[in-house]
Every structure is written in C-alpha cells, then in structure tokens.
Coordinates of N, CA and C in Angstrom, one line a residue:
F1 N 60.8 -118.0 -82.0 CA 62.0 -118.4 -81.2 C 61.5 -118.9 -79.8
P2 N 62.1 -119.9 -79.3 CA 61.8 -120.4 -78.0 C 62.4 -119.4 -76.9
V3 N 61.7 -119.1 -75.9 CA 62.1 -118.2 -74.8 C 62.1 -119.0 -73.5
T4 N 63.2 -119.1 -72.8 CA 63.3 -119.7 -71.5 C 63.3 -118.7 -70.4
I5 N 62.4 -118.8 -69.5 CA 62.3 -117.8 -68.4 C 62.6 -118.6 -67.1
G6 N 63.5 -118.0 -66.3 CA 63.9 -118.6 -65.0 C 63.5 -117.6 -63.9
V7 N 63.1 -118.1 -62.7 CA 62.7 -117.2 -61.6 C 63.7 -117.2 -60.5
S8 N 64.1 -116.1 -60.1 CA 65.0 -115.9 -58.9 C 64.8 -114.5 -58.4
G9 N 65.5 -114.2 -57.3 CA 65.5 -112.8 -56.9 C 66.4 -112.0 -57.8
T10 N 66.4 -110.6 -57.7 CA 67.2 -109.8 -58.5 C 68.7 -110.1 -58.4
G11 N 69.2 -110.3 -57.2 CA 70.6 -110.7 -57.0 C 71.0 -112.0 -57.7
G12 N 70.2 -113.0 -57.6 CA 70.4 -114.3 -58.3 C 70.4 -114.1 -59.8
G13 N 69.5 -113.2 -60.2 CA 69.4 -113.0 -61.7 C 70.6 -112.3 -62.2
F14 N 71.2 -111.4 -61.5 CA 72.4 -110.7 -61.9 C 73.6 -111.6 -61.9
K15 N 73.6 -112.6 -61.0 CA 74.7 -113.6 -61.0 C 74.7 -114.3 -62.3
K16 N 73.6 -114.8 -62.8 CA 73.5 -115.5 -64.0 C 73.8 -114.6 -65.2
F17 N 73.2 -113.3 -65.2 CA 73.3 -112.4 -66.3 C 74.8 -112.0 -66.4
C18 N 75.5 -111.7 -65.3 CA 76.9 -111.2 -65.4 C 77.9 -112.4 -65.7
A19 N 77.4 -113.6 -65.6 CA 78.2 -114.8 -65.9 C 78.0 -115.1 -67.4
G20 N 77.1 -114.4 -68.1 CA 76.8 -114.7 -69.5 C 75.8 -115.8 -69.7
E21 N 75.1 -116.3 -68.6 CA 74.2 -117.4 -68.8 C 72.8 -117.0 -69.3
T22 N 72.5 -115.7 -69.2 CA 71.2 -115.2 -69.7 C 71.5 -113.9 -70.5
D23 N 70.5 -113.6 -71.4 CA 70.6 -112.4 -72.2 C 69.9 -111.2 -71.5
I24 N 68.9 -111.5 -70.7 CA 68.1 -110.4 -70.1 C 67.9 -110.7 -68.6
A25 N 67.9 -109.6 -67.8 CA 67.6 -109.8 -66.4 C 66.6 -108.7 -66.0
N26 N 65.5 -109.1 -65.4 CA 64.6 -108.1 -64.7 C 65.2 -107.8 -63.4
A27 N 65.0 -106.6 -62.9 CA 65.6 -106.2 -61.6 C 64.7 -105.2 -60.9
S28 N 64.5 -105.4 -59.6 CA 63.7 -104.5 -58.8 C 64.5 -103.5 -58.1
R29 N 65.8 -103.3 -58.5 CA 66.7 -102.3 -58.0 C 67.7 -102.0 -59.0
P30 N 68.5 -100.9 -59.0 CA 69.6 -100.7 -59.9 C 70.7 -101.8 -59.6
I31 N 71.5 -102.0 -60.7 CA 72.6 -103.0 -60.5 C 73.6 -102.4 -59.6
K32 N 74.2 -103.2 -58.7 CA 75.2 -102.8 -57.7 C 76.6 -102.7 -58.3
K33 N 77.5 -102.0 -57.6 CA 78.8 -101.8 -58.1 C 79.5 -103.1 -58.3
E34 N 79.4 -104.1 -57.3 CA 80.1 -105.4 -57.4 C 79.5 -106.2 -58.6
E35 N 78.2 -106.0 -58.9 CA 77.6 -106.7 -60.1 C 78.2 -106.1 -61.4
I36 N 78.3 -104.8 -61.4 CA 78.9 -104.2 -62.6 C 80.3 -104.7 -62.8
E37 N 81.0 -104.8 -61.7 CA 82.4 -105.3 -61.8 C 82.5 -106.8 -62.3
L38 N 81.5 -107.6 -61.8 CA 81.4 -109.0 -62.3 C 81.1 -109.1 -63.7
C39 N 80.2 -108.2 -64.2 CA 79.9 -108.2 -65.6 C 81.1 -107.8 -66.4
A40 N 81.8 -106.8 -65.9 CA 83.0 -106.3 -66.7 C 84.1 -107.4 -66.7
Q41 N 84.3 -108.2 -65.6 CA 85.2 -109.3 -65.6 C 84.9 -110.3 -66.7
N42 N 83.6 -110.5 -66.9 CA 83.2 -111.6 -67.9 C 82.9 -111.0 -69.3
G43 N 83.3 -109.7 -69.5 CA 83.1 -109.1 -70.8 C 81.6 -108.8 -71.2
I44 N 80.8 -108.7 -70.2 CA 79.4 -108.5 -70.4 C 79.1 -107.0 -70.4
E45 N 78.9 -106.4 -71.5 CA 78.4 -105.0 -71.6 C 76.8 -105.0 -71.6
F46 N 76.2 -104.1 -71.0 CA 74.7 -104.2 -70.9 C 74.1 -102.8 -71.1
I47 N 72.8 -102.9 -71.4 CA 71.9 -101.7 -71.5 C 70.9 -101.8 -70.4
E48 N 70.7 -100.6 -69.7 CA 69.7 -100.6 -68.6 C 68.5 -99.9 -69.1
L49 N 67.3 -100.5 -68.9 CA 66.1 -99.9 -69.3 C 65.1 -99.8 -68.2
P50 N 64.8 -98.6 -67.7 CA 63.7 -98.5 -66.6 C 62.4 -98.7 -67.3
V51 N 61.6 -99.5 -66.7 CA 60.3 -99.9 -67.3 C 59.0 -99.5 -66.6
A52 N 59.2 -99.3 -65.2 CA 58.0 -99.0 -64.4 C 58.4 -98.5 -63.1
Y53 N 57.5 -98.1 -62.3 CA 57.7 -97.7 -60.9 C 56.9 -98.7 -60.0
D54 N 57.4 -98.9 -58.8 CA 56.8 -99.7 -57.8 C 56.9 -99.0 -56.4
G55 N 56.1 -99.3 -55.5 CA 56.2 -98.8 -54.1 C 56.2 -99.9 -53.1
L56 N 57.3 -100.1 -52.4 CA 57.3 -101.2 -51.4 C 56.2 -100.9 -50.4
S57 N 55.4 -101.9 -50.2 CA 54.3 -101.7 -49.3 C 54.5 -102.5 -48.0
V58 N 54.4 -101.8 -46.9 CA 54.5 -102.4 -45.6 C 53.1 -102.8 -45.1
V59 N 52.9 -104.0 -44.8 CA 51.5 -104.5 -44.4 C 51.5 -105.1 -43.0
V60 N 50.3 -105.0 -42.4 CA 50.1 -105.7 -41.1 C 48.8 -106.4 -41.2
N61 N 48.5 -107.1 -40.2 CA 47.3 -107.9 -40.1 C 46.0 -107.0 -40.0
K62 N 44.9 -107.4 -40.5 CA 43.7 -106.6 -40.5 C 43.3 -106.2 -39.1
G63 N 43.7 -107.0 -38.1 CA 43.3 -106.7 -36.7 C 44.2 -105.7 -36.0
N64 N 45.3 -105.3 -36.7 CA 46.2 -104.3 -36.2 C 45.6 -102.9 -36.1
T65 N 45.5 -102.3 -34.9 CA 44.8 -101.0 -34.8 C 45.8 -99.9 -34.4
W66 N 47.1 -100.3 -34.3 CA 48.1 -99.3 -33.8 C 49.1 -98.8 -34.9
A67 N 49.5 -99.6 -35.8 CA 50.5 -99.2 -36.8 C 49.9 -98.6 -38.0
A68 N 49.3 -97.5 -37.9 CA 48.7 -96.8 -39.0 C 49.7 -96.0 -39.8
C69 N 50.7 -95.4 -39.2 CA 51.8 -94.7 -39.9 C 53.1 -94.9 -39.2
M70 N 54.1 -95.3 -39.9 CA 55.5 -95.5 -39.4 C 56.5 -94.7 -40.1
T71 N 57.7 -94.6 -39.5 CA 58.8 -93.9 -40.2 C 59.8 -94.9 -40.7
A72 N 60.6 -94.5 -41.6 CA 61.7 -95.4 -42.1 C 62.6 -95.8 -41.0
E73 N 62.8 -94.9 -40.0 CA 63.7 -95.2 -38.9 C 63.1 -96.3 -38.0
E74 N 61.8 -96.2 -37.8 CA 61.1 -97.2 -37.0 C 61.2 -98.6 -37.6
L75 N 61.1 -98.6 -39.0 CA 61.2 -99.9 -39.7 C 62.6 -100.4 -39.6
G76 N 63.6 -99.5 -39.7 CA 65.0 -99.9 -39.6 C 65.3 -100.4 -38.2
K77 N 64.7 -99.8 -37.2 CA 64.9 -100.3 -35.8 C 64.4 -101.7 -35.6
M78 N 63.3 -101.9 -36.3 CA 62.6 -103.2 -36.2 C 63.4 -104.3 -37.0
W79 N 64.1 -103.9 -38.1 CA 64.7 -104.9 -39.0 C 66.2 -105.0 -38.9
E80 N 66.9 -104.0 -38.3 CA 68.3 -104.1 -38.3 C 68.9 -105.3 -37.7
P81 N 70.1 -105.8 -38.1 CA 70.6 -107.0 -37.6 C 70.8 -107.0 -36.0
A82 N 71.1 -105.8 -35.5 CA 71.2 -105.7 -34.0 C 69.9 -106.0 -33.3
A83 N 68.8 -105.9 -34.0 CA 67.5 -106.1 -33.3 C 67.2 -107.6 -33.1
E84 N 67.9 -108.5 -33.7 CA 67.7 -109.9 -33.6 C 67.7 -110.4 -32.1
G85 N 66.7 -111.0 -31.7 CA 66.6 -111.5 -30.3 C 66.4 -110.4 -29.3
K86 N 66.4 -109.1 -29.7 CA 66.3 -108.0 -28.7 C 65.0 -107.2 -28.9
V87 N 64.8 -106.8 -30.1 CA 63.5 -106.1 -30.4 C 62.5 -107.1 -30.8
T88 N 61.8 -107.6 -29.8 CA 60.8 -108.7 -30.0 C 59.4 -108.4 -29.7
K89 N 59.2 -107.1 -29.3 CA 57.8 -106.7 -28.9 C 57.5 -105.4 -29.7
W90 N 56.3 -105.1 -30.0 CA 55.9 -103.9 -30.7 C 56.2 -102.7 -29.9
N91 N 56.1 -102.7 -28.6 CA 56.3 -101.5 -27.8 C 57.8 -101.1 -27.7
Q92 N 58.7 -102.0 -28.2 CA 60.1 -101.7 -28.3 C 60.4 -100.8 -29.5
V93 N 59.5 -100.8 -30.5 CA 59.6 -100.0 -31.7 C 59.1 -98.6 -31.4
R94 N 58.0 -98.5 -30.7 CA 57.4 -97.2 -30.2 C 56.6 -97.5 -28.9
P95 N 56.9 -96.7 -27.9 CA 56.4 -97.0 -26.6 C 54.8 -97.1 -26.5
D96 N 54.1 -96.4 -27.4 CA 52.7 -96.4 -27.3 C 52.1 -97.6 -28.2
F97 N 53.0 -98.4 -28.8 CA 52.5 -99.6 -29.4 C 52.3 -100.7 -28.3
P98 N 51.5 -101.7 -28.5 CA 51.2 -102.7 -27.4 C 52.4 -103.6 -27.1
D99 N 52.3 -104.1 -25.9 CA 53.3 -105.1 -25.4 C 52.9 -106.4 -25.9
Q100 N 53.1 -106.6 -27.3 CA 52.8 -107.9 -27.9 C 54.0 -108.3 -28.8
E101 N 54.0 -109.6 -29.1 CA 55.1 -110.2 -29.9 C 55.1 -109.5 -31.3
L102 N 56.4 -109.3 -31.7 CA 56.6 -108.7 -33.1 C 56.9 -109.9 -34.0
V103 N 56.1 -110.1 -35.0 CA 56.3 -111.3 -35.9 C 56.6 -110.7 -37.4
L104 N 57.7 -111.0 -37.9 CA 58.2 -110.4 -39.2 C 58.2 -111.3 -40.4
F105 N 57.9 -110.8 -41.5 CA 57.9 -111.5 -42.8 C 58.5 -110.7 -43.8
A106 N 59.4 -111.3 -44.7 CA 60.1 -110.5 -45.7 C 60.5 -111.3 -46.9
P107 N 60.7 -110.7 -48.1 CA 61.2 -111.4 -49.2 C 62.6 -112.0 -48.9
G108 N 63.0 -113.0 -49.7 CA 64.3 -113.6 -49.5 C 65.4 -112.7 -49.7
T109 N 66.6 -113.0 -49.2 CA 67.7 -112.1 -49.2 C 68.3 -111.9 -50.6
D110 N 67.9 -112.7 -51.5 CA 68.4 -112.6 -52.9 C 67.5 -111.7 -53.7
S111 N 66.5 -111.1 -53.0 CA 65.5 -110.3 -53.7 C 65.9 -108.8 -53.8
G112 N 65.6 -108.2 -54.9 CA 65.9 -106.8 -55.0 C 65.0 -106.0 -54.1
T113 N 63.8 -106.5 -53.8 CA 62.9 -105.8 -52.9 C 63.5 -105.8 -51.5
Y114 N 64.1 -106.9 -51.1 CA 64.8 -107.0 -49.8 C 66.0 -105.9 -49.8
D115 N 66.8 -105.9 -50.8 CA 67.9 -105.0 -50.9 C 67.4 -103.5 -50.8
Y116 N 66.4 -103.2 -51.5 CA 65.9 -101.8 -51.5 C 65.4 -101.4 -50.2
F117 N 64.6 -102.3 -49.5 CA 64.1 -102.1 -48.2 C 65.2 -101.8 -47.2
V118 N 66.2 -102.6 -47.2 CA 67.4 -102.5 -46.3 C 68.0 -101.1 -46.5
E119 N 68.2 -100.7 -47.8 CA 68.8 -99.4 -48.1 C 67.9 -98.2 -47.6
A120 N 66.6 -98.4 -47.7 CA 65.7 -97.3 -47.3 C 65.4 -97.2 -45.8
T121 N 65.6 -98.3 -45.1 CA 65.2 -98.3 -43.7 C 66.4 -98.6 -42.8
V122 N 66.9 -99.8 -42.9 CA 68.0 -100.3 -42.0 C 69.2 -99.3 -42.1
A123 N 69.5 -98.8 -43.3 CA 70.6 -97.9 -43.4 C 70.4 -96.6 -42.7
E124 N 69.2 -96.3 -42.3 CA 68.9 -95.1 -41.6 C 69.3 -95.1 -40.2
V125 N 69.4 -96.3 -39.6 CA 69.7 -96.5 -38.2 C 70.9 -97.3 -37.8
A126 N 71.4 -98.1 -38.8 CA 72.5 -99.0 -38.5 C 73.8 -98.4 -38.9
P127 N 74.9 -98.9 -38.3 CA 76.3 -98.5 -38.8 C 76.5 -98.7 -40.3
K128 N 77.3 -97.9 -40.9 CA 77.5 -97.9 -42.3 C 77.9 -99.2 -42.9
D129 N 78.6 -100.0 -42.2 CA 79.1 -101.3 -42.7 C 78.1 -102.4 -42.5
T130 N 76.9 -102.1 -42.0 CA 75.9 -103.1 -41.7 C 75.3 -103.6 -43.0
K131 N 75.2 -105.0 -43.1 CA 74.6 -105.6 -44.3 C 73.4 -106.4 -43.9
G132 N 72.3 -106.3 -44.7 CA 71.1 -107.1 -44.5 C 70.3 -106.7 -43.3
T133 N 69.5 -107.7 -42.8 CA 68.6 -107.5 -41.7 C 68.8 -108.5 -40.7
R134 N 68.0 -108.5 -39.6 CA 68.0 -109.6 -38.7 C 67.6 -110.9 -39.4
G135 N 67.9 -112.0 -38.8 CA 67.7 -113.2 -39.5 C 66.6 -114.1 -38.9
D136 N 65.8 -113.5 -37.9 CA 64.8 -114.3 -37.2 C 63.4 -114.1 -37.6
G137 N 63.2 -113.5 -38.8 CA 61.9 -113.4 -39.4 C 61.6 -114.6 -40.3
T138 N 60.5 -114.6 -41.0 CA 60.2 -115.6 -42.0 C 60.5 -114.9 -43.4
F139 N 61.4 -115.6 -44.2 CA 61.8 -115.0 -45.5 C 61.4 -116.0 -46.6
S140 N 60.9 -115.4 -47.7 CA 60.5 -116.2 -48.8 C 60.5 -115.4 -50.1
E141 N 60.9 -116.1 -51.2 CA 60.9 -115.5 -52.5 C 59.4 -115.5 -53.0
D142 N 58.6 -116.2 -52.4 CA 57.2 -116.3 -52.8 C 56.3 -115.3 -52.0
D143 N 55.9 -114.2 -52.6 CA 55.2 -113.2 -51.9 C 53.8 -113.7 -51.3
N144 N 53.3 -114.8 -51.9 CA 52.1 -115.4 -51.3 C 52.3 -116.0 -49.9
V145 N 53.5 -116.5 -49.7 CA 53.8 -117.0 -48.3 C 53.8 -115.8 -47.3
L146 N 54.3 -114.7 -47.7 CA 54.3 -113.5 -46.9 C 52.9 -113.0 -46.6
V147 N 52.1 -112.9 -47.6 CA 50.7 -112.5 -47.5 C 50.0 -113.4 -46.5
Q148 N 50.1 -114.7 -46.7 CA 49.5 -115.7 -45.8 C 50.0 -115.6 -44.4
G149 N 51.3 -115.3 -44.2 CA 51.8 -115.2 -42.9 C 51.3 -114.0 -42.1
V150 N 51.2 -112.9 -42.7 CA 50.7 -111.7 -42.1 C 49.2 -111.8 -41.8
E151 N 48.5 -112.4 -42.8 CA 47.1 -112.5 -42.7 C 46.7 -113.4 -41.5
A152 N 47.6 -114.4 -41.2 CA 47.3 -115.4 -40.2 C 47.7 -115.0 -38.8
N153 N 48.6 -114.0 -38.7 CA 49.2 -113.6 -37.4 C 48.8 -112.2 -37.0
P154 N 48.1 -112.0 -35.9 CA 47.6 -110.7 -35.5 C 48.7 -109.7 -35.3
N155 N 49.9 -110.2 -35.0 CA 51.1 -109.3 -34.7 C 52.1 -109.3 -35.8
G156 N 51.6 -109.7 -37.0 CA 52.6 -109.8 -38.1 C 52.8 -108.5 -38.8
L157 N 54.0 -108.4 -39.4 CA 54.3 -107.2 -40.3 C 55.2 -107.8 -41.4
G158 N 54.9 -107.3 -42.6 CA 55.7 -107.8 -43.7 C 55.8 -106.7 -44.8
F159 N 56.6 -106.9 -45.8 CA 56.7 -105.9 -46.9 C 56.9 -106.7 -48.2
F160 N 56.4 -106.1 -49.3 CA 56.6 -106.6 -50.7 C 56.1 -105.5 -51.6
G161 N 56.2 -105.8 -52.9 CA 55.8 -104.8 -53.9 C 54.3 -104.4 -53.9
Y162 N 54.0 -103.2 -54.4 CA 52.7 -102.7 -54.3 C 51.7 -103.6 -55.0
A163 N 52.1 -104.2 -56.1 CA 51.2 -105.1 -56.9 C 50.6 -106.2 -56.0
Y164 N 51.4 -106.8 -55.1 CA 51.0 -107.8 -54.2 C 50.0 -107.3 -53.2
Y165 N 50.3 -106.1 -52.7 CA 49.3 -105.5 -51.8 C 48.0 -105.3 -52.5
E166 N 48.0 -104.7 -53.7 CA 46.8 -104.5 -54.4 C 46.0 -105.8 -54.6
E167 N 46.7 -106.8 -54.9 CA 46.1 -108.1 -55.1 C 45.4 -108.7 -53.9
N168 N 45.9 -108.3 -52.7 CA 45.5 -108.9 -51.4 C 45.0 -107.9 -50.4
K169 N 44.6 -106.7 -50.9 CA 44.2 -105.7 -49.9 C 43.0 -106.0 -49.1
D170 N 42.2 -107.0 -49.6 CA 41.0 -107.4 -48.8 C 41.5 -108.3 -47.6
K171 N 42.7 -108.7 -47.6 CA 43.2 -109.6 -46.5 C 44.2 -108.9 -45.6
L172 N 44.7 -107.8 -46.0 CA 45.7 -107.1 -45.2 C 45.4 -105.6 -45.0
K173 N 46.2 -105.0 -44.1 CA 46.1 -103.5 -43.9 C 47.5 -102.9 -44.3
V174 N 47.4 -101.9 -45.1 CA 48.7 -101.2 -45.5 C 49.1 -100.1 -44.5
V175 N 50.3 -100.0 -44.2 CA 50.8 -99.0 -43.3 C 51.3 -97.7 -44.1
S176 N 50.8 -96.6 -43.7 CA 51.3 -95.3 -44.3 C 52.7 -95.1 -43.8
I177 N 53.5 -94.5 -44.7 CA 54.9 -94.2 -44.3 C 55.1 -92.7 -44.2
K178 N 55.8 -92.2 -43.2 CA 56.1 -90.8 -43.0 C 57.2 -90.4 -44.0
N179 N 56.8 -89.5 -44.9 CA 57.8 -89.1 -46.0 C 58.7 -88.0 -45.6
S180 N 59.5 -87.6 -46.5 CA 60.6 -86.6 -46.2 C 60.0 -85.2 -45.8
E181 N 58.8 -85.0 -46.1 CA 58.1 -83.7 -45.6 C 57.3 -83.9 -44.4
G182 N 57.4 -85.1 -43.8 CA 56.7 -85.4 -42.5 C 55.2 -85.8 -42.6
A183 N 54.8 -86.0 -43.9 CA 53.4 -86.4 -44.1 C 53.3 -88.0 -44.1
C184 N 52.2 -88.5 -43.6 CA 51.9 -89.9 -43.6 C 51.2 -90.2 -44.9
V185 N 51.9 -91.0 -45.7 CA 51.4 -91.3 -47.1 C 51.3 -92.8 -47.3
E186 N 50.1 -93.1 -47.9 CA 49.8 -94.5 -48.2 C 50.3 -94.8 -49.7
P187 N 50.8 -96.0 -50.0 CA 51.1 -96.2 -51.4 C 49.9 -96.3 -52.3
S188 N 50.0 -95.7 -53.4 CA 48.9 -95.7 -54.4 C 49.6 -95.4 -55.8
A189 N 48.8 -95.6 -56.8 CA 49.4 -95.3 -58.2 C 49.8 -93.8 -58.2
T190 N 49.0 -93.0 -57.6 CA 49.3 -91.5 -57.6 C 50.5 -91.2 -56.8
T191 N 50.6 -91.7 -55.5 CA 51.7 -91.3 -54.6 C 53.0 -91.9 -55.0
I192 N 53.0 -93.1 -55.7 CA 54.2 -93.7 -56.1 C 54.7 -92.9 -57.4
A193 N 53.8 -92.5 -58.3 CA 54.2 -91.8 -59.5 C 54.7 -90.4 -59.2
D194 N 54.1 -89.7 -58.2 CA 54.5 -88.3 -58.0 C 55.6 -88.2 -57.0
G195 N 56.1 -89.4 -56.4 CA 57.2 -89.4 -55.5 C 56.9 -89.0 -54.1
S196 N 55.6 -88.8 -53.7 CA 55.3 -88.4 -52.4 C 55.4 -89.6 -51.4
Y197 N 55.2 -90.8 -52.0 CA 55.4 -92.0 -51.2 C 56.9 -92.4 -51.2
N198 N 57.6 -91.7 -50.3 CA 59.0 -91.9 -50.2 C 59.4 -92.2 -48.7
P199 N 60.4 -92.9 -48.4 CA 61.5 -93.4 -49.4 C 61.3 -94.8 -50.0
L200 N 60.0 -95.3 -50.0 CA 59.8 -96.7 -50.4 C 59.3 -96.8 -51.9
S201 N 59.4 -95.7 -52.7 CA 59.1 -95.8 -54.1 C 60.4 -96.1 -54.8
R202 N 60.3 -96.9 -55.9 CA 61.5 -97.3 -56.6 C 61.2 -97.6 -58.1
P203 N 62.2 -97.4 -58.9 CA 62.1 -97.8 -60.3 C 62.3 -99.3 -60.5
L204 N 61.7 -99.9 -61.5 CA 62.0 -101.3 -61.9 C 62.7 -101.3 -63.3
F205 N 63.6 -102.2 -63.5 CA 64.4 -102.2 -64.6 C 64.4 -103.5 -65.4
V206 N 64.8 -103.5 -66.7 CA 65.2 -104.6 -67.4 C 66.7 -104.4 -67.9
Y207 N 67.6 -105.3 -67.7 CA 68.9 -105.2 -68.2 C 69.1 -106.2 -69.4
V208 N 69.8 -105.8 -70.4 CA 70.0 -106.7 -71.6 C 71.4 -106.6 -72.0
S209 N 72.0 -107.8 -72.3 CA 73.3 -107.9 -72.8 C 73.4 -107.1 -74.2
K210 N 74.4 -106.2 -74.3 CA 74.5 -105.4 -75.5 C 74.8 -106.4 -76.7
K211 N 75.6 -107.4 -76.5 CA 76.0 -108.3 -77.5 C 74.7 -109.1 -78.0
A212 N 73.9 -109.5 -77.0 CA 72.7 -110.3 -77.4 C 71.7 -109.4 -78.1
Y213 N 71.7 -108.1 -77.7 CA 70.8 -107.1 -78.4 C 71.2 -106.9 -79.8
E214 N 72.5 -106.8 -80.0 CA 73.0 -106.6 -81.4 C 72.9 -107.8 -82.3
E215 N 73.1 -109.0 -81.7 CA 73.2 -110.2 -82.5 C 72.0 -111.1 -82.6
K216 N 71.1 -110.9 -81.7 CA 69.9 -111.8 -81.7 C 68.6 -111.0 -82.0
P217 N 68.0 -111.1 -83.1 CA 66.8 -110.3 -83.5 C 65.7 -110.5 -82.5
Q218 N 65.6 -111.7 -81.9 CA 64.5 -111.9 -81.0 C 64.6 -111.1 -79.7
V219 N 65.9 -111.0 -79.3 CA 66.2 -110.2 -78.1 C 65.9 -108.7 -78.4
Q220 N 66.3 -108.2 -79.5 CA 66.1 -106.8 -79.9 C 64.6 -106.6 -80.0
A221 N 63.9 -107.5 -80.6 CA 62.4 -107.3 -80.7 C 61.7 -107.3 -79.4
F222 N 62.2 -108.1 -78.5 CA 61.6 -108.2 -77.1 C 61.8 -106.9 -76.4
M223 N 63.1 -106.4 -76.5 CA 63.4 -105.2 -75.7 C 62.6 -104.0 -76.3
K224 N 62.5 -103.9 -77.6 CA 61.7 -102.8 -78.2 C 60.2 -102.9 -77.7
Y225 N 59.7 -104.1 -77.6 CA 58.4 -104.3 -77.1 C 58.3 -103.9 -75.6
Q226 N 59.3 -104.2 -74.8 CA 59.3 -103.7 -73.4 C 59.3 -102.2 -73.3
A227 N 60.0 -101.5 -74.2 CA 60.1 -100.1 -74.2 C 58.9 -99.3 -74.8
D228 N 58.0 -100.0 -75.4 CA 56.9 -99.4 -76.1 C 55.9 -98.8 -75.2
P229 N 55.6 -97.5 -75.3 CA 54.7 -96.8 -74.4 C 53.3 -97.5 -74.4
V230 N 52.9 -98.2 -75.4 CA 51.6 -98.8 -75.4 C 51.4 -99.9 -74.3
N231 N 52.6 -100.3 -73.7 CA 52.5 -101.2 -72.6 C 52.0 -100.6 -71.3
A232 N 51.8 -99.3 -71.3 CA 51.4 -98.7 -70.0 C 50.1 -99.3 -69.4
L233 N 49.2 -99.7 -70.3 CA 48.0 -100.3 -69.8 C 48.3 -101.7 -69.1
I234 N 49.1 -102.5 -69.7 CA 49.5 -103.8 -69.2 C 50.2 -103.6 -67.8
I235 N 51.1 -102.6 -67.8 CA 51.8 -102.3 -66.6 C 50.9 -102.0 -65.4
S236 N 49.9 -101.1 -65.7 CA 48.9 -100.7 -64.8 C 48.1 -101.9 -64.3
E237 N 47.7 -102.7 -65.2 CA 46.8 -103.9 -64.9 C 47.5 -104.8 -64.0
E238 N 48.9 -104.9 -64.0 CA 49.6 -105.8 -63.2 C 50.0 -105.1 -61.8
G239 N 49.5 -103.9 -61.6 CA 49.7 -103.3 -60.3 C 50.9 -102.4 -60.2
Y240 N 51.6 -102.1 -61.3 CA 52.8 -101.3 -61.3 C 52.4 -99.9 -61.9
I241 N 53.4 -99.0 -61.9 CA 53.1 -97.6 -62.3 C 53.9 -97.4 -63.6
P242 N 53.3 -97.0 -64.7 CA 54.0 -96.8 -66.0 C 55.0 -95.6 -65.9
Q243 N 56.1 -95.7 -66.7 CA 57.0 -94.6 -66.8 C 56.2 -93.4 -67.4
P244 N 56.5 -92.2 -67.0 CA 55.8 -91.0 -67.6 C 56.2 -90.9 -69.1
T245 N 55.3 -90.6 -69.9 CA 55.6 -90.5 -71.3 C 56.1 -89.1 -71.6
V246 N 57.1 -89.0 -72.5 CA 57.7 -87.7 -72.9 C 57.1 -87.3 -74.2
S247 N 56.4 -86.1 -74.2 CA 55.8 -85.6 -75.4 C 56.7 -84.7 -76.2

C-alpha cells in the first residue's frame, strides 16, 4: 500500500487529522481540548498511543560559561510575551549573568515542542490567560536552523527535542534544569526515563482515526508495528526513550 507522509508541527497535524484529511497524526504533546472538540465536530473518533519519551533540551553556545543550570521560572521570564523588547540582556534574567545581548531561537509556533515548552515555563510566570511566547526570537520548524543559530551566536539560547541535542552535542552546550526537588539535572536517557529531568520531560504520541484503524488493514498493521516493544532499539537509536515494558 502506498503511504503518504506530510511534515508539519503537532498543531498543524491535528488540524488535518481532525478534519479527516489524514488517518494518523504524530504528536509531541497530548491533544488539546479544542482539538478534541474539532475532531468531535467532524465525527473523528481516535485512539491515542504513547510511543516514547523525550526531554526538551535547552541549549546555549559552546562559549557560554554562565548558564550552567536554570529554572523553569527563569526560562519563562526570558520567553514570556511581556519580555518582548524588554528582557533583552542576560543579566535581566539573573543579575549575575553578563550584561550581554540575549538571542533566542525556538521551534515554530505550530510545533508541539513549542506548546509544551510554553506550558512548562511561560505558564509559571505569566498571567493565566497568556498564550505563546515573545515574538522577537528566531522561530523555525527545522531544528537544524535552531542548532546553527545557537552555534553561530555566543549569546544564543534555544530549545528542541533531546534527539537533536544528542545529534549536535559536539556543537552545543546543554543547560541543566532545576527540577521539582531543587536539583540541577541534565537531560539524558536515564533522567528523562526516571522523571528526574522535570518539568521538561514529555511523552510522545501517535493518534489514529478509529474508523481508519477498523477499516484499513494497512493502518491497523502500521499501528501494531508502532506499538510493538521490539521497536525499543529503533526508538533509542533515534535519540528518544522507549516506553517501559510491562512484564
């Protein structure tokens, strides 16, 4: 059977999925309430399958000597919409950081990675009705653009999935995140799997149309393949963390 794959952020994928244009949607965050409502309006029942774990990795330039460990609140202060045009220097985030320009890089606003980061950081400091981040950074759905931007700028900071950090760790420096117990924790396969790398660890999902699963043998076969525990090695090789197996 021919399989057509389209590339977009998680939000863009859900728009197509809930409109009945696709049978399957990969997602780097859980489906939102408004997306569930859109699916319901269009008669799309779905099955949610968690397939792996990921840890959003905050990265800085190799020459950065000050941002070794940061809190979710500091990242929120840096990224919240109210910071646009105002929080423009590193020392405005923390007084002992240098008086140097703050240069920011992030996934596109259609990305589940973007959504999850906002929820874990900006929501910690901004008013409850705040949506999104400041708009004066560099945004791209292509993580390679973000890698290159941080690598080229001594004052750069960006974030993306752990797999992209692993792929580019010779070019970048990862920032440890202060977790709920007050420990500075670096993302790794171990810390993401055991939950100590919080609040930036997250599950990854595949959503499938129930109708397509029941009526299309190729869709059912593909989903069974996705759920097979033997894929743990492939998931690990790609820089993600397999779901724990249940004995």
